[in-house]
CSV table of C-alpha atoms in Angstrom, one decimal:
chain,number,residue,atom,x,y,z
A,5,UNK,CA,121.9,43.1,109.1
A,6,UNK,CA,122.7,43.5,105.9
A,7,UNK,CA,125.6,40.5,106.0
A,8,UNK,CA,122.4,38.0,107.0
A,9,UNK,CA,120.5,39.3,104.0
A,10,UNK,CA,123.1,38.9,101.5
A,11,UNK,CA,124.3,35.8,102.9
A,12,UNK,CA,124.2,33.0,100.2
A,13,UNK,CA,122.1,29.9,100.5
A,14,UNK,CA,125.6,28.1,100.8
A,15,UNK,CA,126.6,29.6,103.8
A,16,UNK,CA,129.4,31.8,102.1
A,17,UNK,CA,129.0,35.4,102.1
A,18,UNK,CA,129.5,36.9,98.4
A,19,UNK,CA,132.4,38.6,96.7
A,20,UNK,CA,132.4,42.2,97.4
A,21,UNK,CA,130.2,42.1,100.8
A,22,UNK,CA,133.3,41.9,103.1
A,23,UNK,CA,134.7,44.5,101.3
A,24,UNK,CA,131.1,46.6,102.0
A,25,UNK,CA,132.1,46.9,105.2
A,26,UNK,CA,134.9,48.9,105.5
A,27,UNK,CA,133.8,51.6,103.7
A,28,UNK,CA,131.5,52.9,105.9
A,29,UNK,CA,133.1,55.1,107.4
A,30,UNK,CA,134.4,57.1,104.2
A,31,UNK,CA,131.0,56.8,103.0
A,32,UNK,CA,129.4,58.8,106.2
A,33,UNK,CA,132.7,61.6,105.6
A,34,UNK,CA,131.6,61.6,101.9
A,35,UNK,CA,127.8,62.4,103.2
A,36,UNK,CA,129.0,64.9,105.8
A,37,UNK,CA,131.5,66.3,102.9
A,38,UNK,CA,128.2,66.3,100.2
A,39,UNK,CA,126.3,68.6,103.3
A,40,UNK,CA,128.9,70.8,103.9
A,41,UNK,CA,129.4,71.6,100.4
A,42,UNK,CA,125.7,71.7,98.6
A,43,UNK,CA,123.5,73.1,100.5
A,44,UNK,CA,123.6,75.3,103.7
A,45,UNK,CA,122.1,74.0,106.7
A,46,UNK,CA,120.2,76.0,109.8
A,47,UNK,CA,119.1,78.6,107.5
A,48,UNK,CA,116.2,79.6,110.2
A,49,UNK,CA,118.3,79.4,112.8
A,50,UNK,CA,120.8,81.7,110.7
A,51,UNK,CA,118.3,84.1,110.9
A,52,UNK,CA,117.0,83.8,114.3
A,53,UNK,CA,120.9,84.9,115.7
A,54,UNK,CA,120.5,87.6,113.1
A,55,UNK,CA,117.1,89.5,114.2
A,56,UNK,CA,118.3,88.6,117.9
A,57,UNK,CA,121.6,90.2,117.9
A,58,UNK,CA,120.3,92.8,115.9
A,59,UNK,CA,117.4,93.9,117.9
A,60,UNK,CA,119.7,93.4,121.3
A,61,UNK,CA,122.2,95.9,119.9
A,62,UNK,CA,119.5,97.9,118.4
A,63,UNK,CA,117.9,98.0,121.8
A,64,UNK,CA,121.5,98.2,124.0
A,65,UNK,CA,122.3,101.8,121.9
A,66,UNK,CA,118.7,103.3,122.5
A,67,UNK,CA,119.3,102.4,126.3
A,68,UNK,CA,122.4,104.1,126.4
A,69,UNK,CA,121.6,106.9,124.4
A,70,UNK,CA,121.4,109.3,127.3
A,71,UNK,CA,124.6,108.5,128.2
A,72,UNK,CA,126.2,107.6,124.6
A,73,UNK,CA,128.7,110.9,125.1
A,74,UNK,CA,130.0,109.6,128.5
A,75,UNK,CA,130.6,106.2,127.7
A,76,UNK,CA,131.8,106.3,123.6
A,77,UNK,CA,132.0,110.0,123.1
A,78,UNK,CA,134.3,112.8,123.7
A,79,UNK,CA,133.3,113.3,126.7
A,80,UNK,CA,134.1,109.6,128.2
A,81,UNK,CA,137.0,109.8,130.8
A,82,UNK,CA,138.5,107.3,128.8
A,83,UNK,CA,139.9,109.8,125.8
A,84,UNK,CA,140.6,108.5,122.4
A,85,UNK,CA,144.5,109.1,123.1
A,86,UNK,CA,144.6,106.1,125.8
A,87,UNK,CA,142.4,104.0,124.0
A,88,UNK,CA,144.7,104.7,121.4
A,89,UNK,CA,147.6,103.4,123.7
A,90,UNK,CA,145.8,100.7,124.5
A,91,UNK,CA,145.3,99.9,120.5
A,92,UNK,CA,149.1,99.7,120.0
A,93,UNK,CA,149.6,96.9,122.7
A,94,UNK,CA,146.5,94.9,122.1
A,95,UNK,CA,145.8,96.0,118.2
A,96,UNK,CA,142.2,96.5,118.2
A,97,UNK,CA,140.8,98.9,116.0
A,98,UNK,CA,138.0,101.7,116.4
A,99,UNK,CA,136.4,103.8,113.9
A,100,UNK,CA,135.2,106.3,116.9
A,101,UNK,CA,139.3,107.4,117.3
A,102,UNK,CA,139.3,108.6,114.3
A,103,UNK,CA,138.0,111.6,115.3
A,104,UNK,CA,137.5,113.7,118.7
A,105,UNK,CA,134.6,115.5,117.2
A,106,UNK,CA,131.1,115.4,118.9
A,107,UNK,CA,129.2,115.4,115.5
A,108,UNK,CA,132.2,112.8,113.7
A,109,UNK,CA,130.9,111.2,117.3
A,110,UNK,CA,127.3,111.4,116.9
A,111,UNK,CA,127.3,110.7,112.8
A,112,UNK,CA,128.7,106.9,114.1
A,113,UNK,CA,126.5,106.4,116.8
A,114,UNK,CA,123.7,107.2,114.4
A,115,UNK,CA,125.3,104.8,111.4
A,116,UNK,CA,125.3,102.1,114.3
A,117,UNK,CA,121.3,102.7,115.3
A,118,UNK,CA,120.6,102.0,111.4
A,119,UNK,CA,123.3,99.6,110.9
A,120,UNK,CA,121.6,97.1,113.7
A,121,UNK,CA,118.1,98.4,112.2
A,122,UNK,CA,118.6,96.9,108.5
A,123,UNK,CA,120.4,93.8,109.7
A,124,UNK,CA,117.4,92.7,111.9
A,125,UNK,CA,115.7,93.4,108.8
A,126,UNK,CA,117.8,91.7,106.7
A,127,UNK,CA,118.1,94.1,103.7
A,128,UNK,CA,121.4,93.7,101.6
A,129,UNK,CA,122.5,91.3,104.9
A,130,UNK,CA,125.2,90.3,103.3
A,131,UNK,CA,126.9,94.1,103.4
A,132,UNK,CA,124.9,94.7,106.4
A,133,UNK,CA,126.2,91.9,107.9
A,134,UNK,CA,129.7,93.5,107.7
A,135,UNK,CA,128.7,96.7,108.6
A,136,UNK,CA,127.3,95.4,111.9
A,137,UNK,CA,130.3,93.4,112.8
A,138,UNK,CA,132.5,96.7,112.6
A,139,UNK,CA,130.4,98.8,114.0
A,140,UNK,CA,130.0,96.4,117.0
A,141,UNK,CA,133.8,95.9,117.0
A,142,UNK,CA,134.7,99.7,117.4
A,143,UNK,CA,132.3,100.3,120.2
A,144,UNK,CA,133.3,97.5,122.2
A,145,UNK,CA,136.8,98.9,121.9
A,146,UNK,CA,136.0,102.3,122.4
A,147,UNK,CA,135.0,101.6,126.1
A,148,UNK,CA,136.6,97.7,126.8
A,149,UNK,CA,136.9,98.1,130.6
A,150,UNK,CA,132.8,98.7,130.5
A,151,UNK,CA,132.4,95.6,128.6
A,152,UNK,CA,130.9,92.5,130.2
A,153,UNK,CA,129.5,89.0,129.1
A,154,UNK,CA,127.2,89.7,127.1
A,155,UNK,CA,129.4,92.3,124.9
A,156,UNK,CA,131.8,90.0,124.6
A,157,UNK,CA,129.7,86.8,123.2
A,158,UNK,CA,127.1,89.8,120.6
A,159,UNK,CA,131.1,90.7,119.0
A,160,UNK,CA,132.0,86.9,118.6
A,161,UNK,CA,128.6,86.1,116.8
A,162,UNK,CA,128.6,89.5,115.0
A,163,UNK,CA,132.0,88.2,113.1
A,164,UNK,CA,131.0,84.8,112.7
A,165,UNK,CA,127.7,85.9,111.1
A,166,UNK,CA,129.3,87.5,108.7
A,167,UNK,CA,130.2,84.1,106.8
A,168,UNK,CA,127.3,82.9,107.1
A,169,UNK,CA,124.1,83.4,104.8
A,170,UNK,CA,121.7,84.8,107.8
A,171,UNK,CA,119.4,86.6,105.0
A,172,UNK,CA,118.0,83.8,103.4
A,173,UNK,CA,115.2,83.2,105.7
A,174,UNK,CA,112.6,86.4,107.5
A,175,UNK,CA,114.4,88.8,105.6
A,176,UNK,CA,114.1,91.8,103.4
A,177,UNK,CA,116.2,89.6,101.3
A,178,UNK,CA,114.4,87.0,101.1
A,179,UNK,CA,111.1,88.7,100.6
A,180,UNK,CA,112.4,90.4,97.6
A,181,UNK,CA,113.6,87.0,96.4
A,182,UNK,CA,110.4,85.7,96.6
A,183,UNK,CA,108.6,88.2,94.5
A,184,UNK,CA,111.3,88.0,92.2
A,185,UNK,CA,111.0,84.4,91.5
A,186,UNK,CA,106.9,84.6,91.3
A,187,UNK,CA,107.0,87.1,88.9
A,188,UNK,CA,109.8,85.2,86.6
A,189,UNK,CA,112.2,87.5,85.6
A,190,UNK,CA,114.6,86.1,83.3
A,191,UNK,CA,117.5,87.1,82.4
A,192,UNK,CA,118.1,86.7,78.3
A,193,UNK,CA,121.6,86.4,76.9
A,194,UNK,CA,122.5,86.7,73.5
A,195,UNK,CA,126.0,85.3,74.4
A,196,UNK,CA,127.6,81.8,72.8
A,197,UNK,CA,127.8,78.4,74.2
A,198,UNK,CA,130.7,78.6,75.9
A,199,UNK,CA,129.9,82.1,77.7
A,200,UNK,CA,126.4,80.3,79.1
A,201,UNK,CA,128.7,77.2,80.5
A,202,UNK,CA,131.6,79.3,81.8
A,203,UNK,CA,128.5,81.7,83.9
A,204,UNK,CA,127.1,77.9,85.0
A,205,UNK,CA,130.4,77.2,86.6
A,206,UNK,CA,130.6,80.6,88.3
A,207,UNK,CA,127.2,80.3,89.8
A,208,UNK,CA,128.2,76.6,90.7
A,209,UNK,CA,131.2,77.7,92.6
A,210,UNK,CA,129.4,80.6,94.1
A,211,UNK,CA,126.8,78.5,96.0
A,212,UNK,CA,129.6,75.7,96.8
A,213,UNK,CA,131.6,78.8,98.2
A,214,UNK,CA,128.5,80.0,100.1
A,215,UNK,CA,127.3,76.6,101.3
A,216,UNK,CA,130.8,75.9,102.6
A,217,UNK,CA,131.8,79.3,104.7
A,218,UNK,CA,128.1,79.3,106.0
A,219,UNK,CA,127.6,75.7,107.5
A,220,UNK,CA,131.5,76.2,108.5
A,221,UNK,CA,130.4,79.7,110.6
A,222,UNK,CA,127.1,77.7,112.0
A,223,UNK,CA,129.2,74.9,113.4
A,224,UNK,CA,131.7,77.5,114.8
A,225,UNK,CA,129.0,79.5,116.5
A,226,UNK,CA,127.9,75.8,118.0
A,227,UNK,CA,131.5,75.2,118.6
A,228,UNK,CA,131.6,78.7,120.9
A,229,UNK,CA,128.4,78.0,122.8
A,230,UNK,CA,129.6,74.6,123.6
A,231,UNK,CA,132.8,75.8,124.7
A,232,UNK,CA,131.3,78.1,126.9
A,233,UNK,CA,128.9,76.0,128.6
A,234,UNK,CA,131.4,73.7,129.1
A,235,UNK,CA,134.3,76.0,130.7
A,236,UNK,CA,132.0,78.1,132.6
A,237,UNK,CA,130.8,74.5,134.3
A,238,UNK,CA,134.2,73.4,134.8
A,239,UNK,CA,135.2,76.7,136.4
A,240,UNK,CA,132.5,76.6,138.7
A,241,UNK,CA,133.3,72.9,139.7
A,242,UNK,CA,136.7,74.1,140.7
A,243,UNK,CA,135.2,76.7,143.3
A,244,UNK,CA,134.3,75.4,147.0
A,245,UNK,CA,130.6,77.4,147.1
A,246,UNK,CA,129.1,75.7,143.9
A,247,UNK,CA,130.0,72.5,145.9
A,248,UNK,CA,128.3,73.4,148.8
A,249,UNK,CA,125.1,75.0,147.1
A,250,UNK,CA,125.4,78.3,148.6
A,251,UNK,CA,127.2,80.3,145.3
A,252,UNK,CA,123.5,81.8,144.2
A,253,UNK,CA,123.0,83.1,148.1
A,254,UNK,CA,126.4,85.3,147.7
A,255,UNK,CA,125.5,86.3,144.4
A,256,UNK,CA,121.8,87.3,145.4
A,257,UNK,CA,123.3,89.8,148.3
A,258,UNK,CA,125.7,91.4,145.8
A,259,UNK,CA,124.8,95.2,145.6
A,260,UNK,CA,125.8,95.5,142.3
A,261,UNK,CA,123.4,92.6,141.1
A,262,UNK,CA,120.0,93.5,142.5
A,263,UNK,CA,118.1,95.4,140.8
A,264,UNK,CA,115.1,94.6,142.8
A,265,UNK,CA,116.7,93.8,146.7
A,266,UNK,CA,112.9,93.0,148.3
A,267,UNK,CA,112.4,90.2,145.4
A,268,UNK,CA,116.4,89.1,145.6
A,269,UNK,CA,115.4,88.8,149.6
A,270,UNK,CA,112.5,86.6,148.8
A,271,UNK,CA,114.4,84.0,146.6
A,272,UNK,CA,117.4,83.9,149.1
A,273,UNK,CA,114.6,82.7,151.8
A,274,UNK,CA,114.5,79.5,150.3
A,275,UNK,CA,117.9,77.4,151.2
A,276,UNK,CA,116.6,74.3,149.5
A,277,UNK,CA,115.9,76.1,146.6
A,278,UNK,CA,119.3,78.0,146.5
A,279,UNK,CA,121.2,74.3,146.7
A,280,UNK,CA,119.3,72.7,144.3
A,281,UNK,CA,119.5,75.8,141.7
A,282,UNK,CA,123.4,75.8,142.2
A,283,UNK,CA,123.7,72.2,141.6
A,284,UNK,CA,121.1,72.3,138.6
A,285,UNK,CA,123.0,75.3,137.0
A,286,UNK,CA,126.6,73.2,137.2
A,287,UNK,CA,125.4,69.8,136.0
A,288,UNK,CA,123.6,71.7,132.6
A,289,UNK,CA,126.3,73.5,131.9
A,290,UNK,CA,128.6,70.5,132.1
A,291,UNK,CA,126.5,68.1,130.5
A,292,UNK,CA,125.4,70.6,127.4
A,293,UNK,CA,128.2,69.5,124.8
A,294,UNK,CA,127.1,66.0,125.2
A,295,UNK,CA,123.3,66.5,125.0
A,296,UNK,CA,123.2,68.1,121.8
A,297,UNK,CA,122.5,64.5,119.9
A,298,UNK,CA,119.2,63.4,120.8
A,299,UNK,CA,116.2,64.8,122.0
A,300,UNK,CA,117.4,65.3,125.8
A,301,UNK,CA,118.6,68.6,124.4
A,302,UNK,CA,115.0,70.5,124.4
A,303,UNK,CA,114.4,70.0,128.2
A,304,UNK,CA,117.8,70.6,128.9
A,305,UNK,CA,117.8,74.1,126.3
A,306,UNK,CA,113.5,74.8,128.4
A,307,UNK,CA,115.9,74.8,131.5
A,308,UNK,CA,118.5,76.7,130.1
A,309,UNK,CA,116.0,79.8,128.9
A,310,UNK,CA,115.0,79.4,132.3
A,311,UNK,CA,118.3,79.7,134.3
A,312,UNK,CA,118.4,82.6,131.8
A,313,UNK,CA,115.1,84.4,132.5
A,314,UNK,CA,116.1,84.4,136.0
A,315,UNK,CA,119.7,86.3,135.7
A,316,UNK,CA,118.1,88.5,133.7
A,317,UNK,CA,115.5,89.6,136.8
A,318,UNK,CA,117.6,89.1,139.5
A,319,UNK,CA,120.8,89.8,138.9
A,320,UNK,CA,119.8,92.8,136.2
A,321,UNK,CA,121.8,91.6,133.4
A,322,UNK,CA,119.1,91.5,130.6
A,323,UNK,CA,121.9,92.1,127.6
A,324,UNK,CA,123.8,88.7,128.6
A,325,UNK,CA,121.1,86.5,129.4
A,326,UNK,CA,119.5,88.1,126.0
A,327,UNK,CA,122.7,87.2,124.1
A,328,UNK,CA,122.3,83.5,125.8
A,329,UNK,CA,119.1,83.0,125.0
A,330,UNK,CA,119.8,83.8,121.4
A,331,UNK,CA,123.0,81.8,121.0
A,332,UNK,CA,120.8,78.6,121.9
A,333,UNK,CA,118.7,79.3,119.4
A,334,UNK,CA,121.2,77.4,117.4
A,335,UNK,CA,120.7,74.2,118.4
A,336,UNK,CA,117.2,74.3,117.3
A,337,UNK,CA,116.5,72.3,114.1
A,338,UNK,CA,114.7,73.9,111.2
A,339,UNK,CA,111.5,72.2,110.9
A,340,UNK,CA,111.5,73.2,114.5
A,341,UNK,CA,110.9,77.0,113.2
A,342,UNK,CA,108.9,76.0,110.1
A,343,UNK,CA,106.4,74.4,112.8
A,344,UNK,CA,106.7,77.7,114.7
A,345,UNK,CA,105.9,79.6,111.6
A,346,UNK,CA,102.6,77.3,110.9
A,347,UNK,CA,101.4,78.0,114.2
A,348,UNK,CA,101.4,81.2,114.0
A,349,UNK,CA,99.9,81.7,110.7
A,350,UNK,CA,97.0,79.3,112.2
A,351,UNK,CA,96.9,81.5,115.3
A,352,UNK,CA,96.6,85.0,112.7
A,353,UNK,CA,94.0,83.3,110.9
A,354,UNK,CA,92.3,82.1,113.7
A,355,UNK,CA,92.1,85.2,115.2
A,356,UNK,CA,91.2,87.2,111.7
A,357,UNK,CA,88.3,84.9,111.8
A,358,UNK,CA,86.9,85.2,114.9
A,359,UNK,CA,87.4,89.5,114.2
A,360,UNK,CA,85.1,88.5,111.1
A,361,UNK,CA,82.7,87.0,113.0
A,362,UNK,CA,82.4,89.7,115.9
A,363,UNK,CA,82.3,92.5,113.3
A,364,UNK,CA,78.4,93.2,113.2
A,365,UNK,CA,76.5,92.3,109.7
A,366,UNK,CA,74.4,94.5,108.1
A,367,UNK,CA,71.6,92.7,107.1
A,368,UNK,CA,69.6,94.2,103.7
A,369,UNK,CA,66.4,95.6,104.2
A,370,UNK,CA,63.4,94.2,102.0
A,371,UNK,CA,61.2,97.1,101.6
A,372,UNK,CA,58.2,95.7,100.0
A,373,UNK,CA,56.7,96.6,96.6
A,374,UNK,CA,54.7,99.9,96.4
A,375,UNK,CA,51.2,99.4,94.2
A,376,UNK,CA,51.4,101.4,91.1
A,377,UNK,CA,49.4,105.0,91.2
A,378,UNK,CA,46.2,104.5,89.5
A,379,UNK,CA,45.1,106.4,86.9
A,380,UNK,CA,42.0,107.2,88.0
């Protein structure tokens, strides 16, 4: 289009039009290249992996806590000596064998509660963000052969959000950044020229440093869910009872993966239902990777939370299907969350209102003026 408009009344196309052309494609590299380096992108959806992770984990330890000693502690058949042995072949690492003490024990389980605590907060994410990604590290490899799904995919995002900038959105971080910047604090200097330039070319670097190793952790997070949905498709093609549509029945008379048998019962009535599910469940997972570009992608990530929602109540695997859910957050644009926000702020106001106007009024009484005494 833009060859016909530049096109000379002559019929010749101008100097320097041709070579337009070509350069295109560096052009689009040098965009993508300006992105990656200025600003960091997905900021809200930084911060939704962070409060889900964090409130999963939160939520996994409290669930365990009962049985923290048995499955972490000193008290777990698994002793810190063979996990030890099992360290030196496959060198993980585990703050919990540094110690066969119940209260070294019970001093990291409770570091970990408040670790997972202030990063769903956000406060000082960027340590906490750390923090969390050790602490999530040594417990996995305190008790690996109890590890499923789930653990697995919480560790991966754990280390990738730690190079990302997850706090600048719904955080403590941010909150305090907020009242800093109303209140206008300024720093003053009494320093030279050359000492206010060289601190402009530190700051400078610092957010090109930032912007860079958090929209290159985003895309690697995107990167791992894609991978994911993709293999797990594939691997399921390969089998002979996701081509016949009857996978979900096996899985639904597993007694290790019903929780609730009378409801698994129920959905394994309907044969139809079973196919098409198995079907369904192979031909999202396949086609994820390649939906991701247009707006297919929202009724294909509705679907998703649903295929999610469902392991989650019949097969009784609430942590995976959790760390799922939250991974897809990802894919969800910003102003996506910023609308999200909006509503409900209009939905709090809505409903402060309406408490307003149920709250009874009490309406001033006139009491009418008394005649003055007489005199008489």
């Amino acid at each position: 289009m833009e060859t016909e408009q530049t096109r000379s009344p002559h019929g010749r196309i101008p100097e320097g039009v041709g070579a337009g052309a070509p350069r295109r494609a560096p052009d689009r590299i040098g965009a993508w290249l300006t992105v990656l380096t200025e600003r960091p992108v997905s900021l809200y959806a930084a911060a939704v992996l962070r409060i889900g992770y964090g409130l999963l984990y939160l939520a996994f330890l409290l669930r365990e806590f009962p049985h923290r000693n048995e499955i972490w502690g000193p008290g777990s058949p698994w002793t810190p000596e063979l996990a030890g042995q099992l360290f030196d072949q496959t060198g993980w690492a585990s703050i919990l064998t540094l110690s066969d003490s119940r209260p070294y024990f019970e001093a990291c389980y409770a570091a970990a509660l408040i670790t997972s605590a202030l990063f769903l907060l956000g406060w000082r994410t960027r340590l906490m963000s750390v923090l969390f990604a050790v602490m999530v590290a040594s417990f996995h490899a305190r008790a690996i052969f109890m590890t499923d799904g789930g653990d697995n995919l919480i560790l991966l995002m754990a280390m990738y959000l730690v190079l990302t900038a997850c706090g600048r959105r719904w955080s403590l971080d941010a909150r305090r950044a907020r009242l800093r910047a109303s209140a206008g604090t300024t720093k003053s200097s009494a320093a030279g020229l050359d000492a206010g330039e060289l601190r402009h070319q530190l700051g400078t670097s610092r957010r090109t440093l930032t912007a860079v190793l958090h929209n290159c952790g985003m895309f690697v997070i995107a990167a791992q869910v894609c991978f994911l949905y993709g293999s797990a498709g594939l691997y399921k093609v390969q089998g002979g009872s996701w081509g016949n549509g009857t996978a979900l029945h096996y899985v639904l008379n597993l007694d290790l993966f019903r929780p609730w048998p009378e409801l698994s019962l129920l959905a394994d009535e309907h044969d139809v239902l079973i196919a098409i599910a198995c079907y369904l469940t192979v031909l999202l997972q396949v086609a994820f990777p390649f939906v991701l570009f247009g707006r297919l992608k929202y009724p294909v990530l509705a679907m998703l939370l649903g295929m999610h929602l469902g392991i989650a109540v019949l097969m009784g695997l609430p942590l995976f299907s959790g760390a799922m859910i939250v991974a897809d957050a990802v894919f969800l644009p910003d102003g996506f969350y910023r609308s999200l926000g909006r509503l409900f702020q209009r939905i709090g106001r809505s409903a402060h209102v309406e408490e307003a106007a149920a709250s009874p009024r009490v309406e001033p009484v006139l009491v009418p003026p008394q005649p003055a005494p007489s005199s008489h």
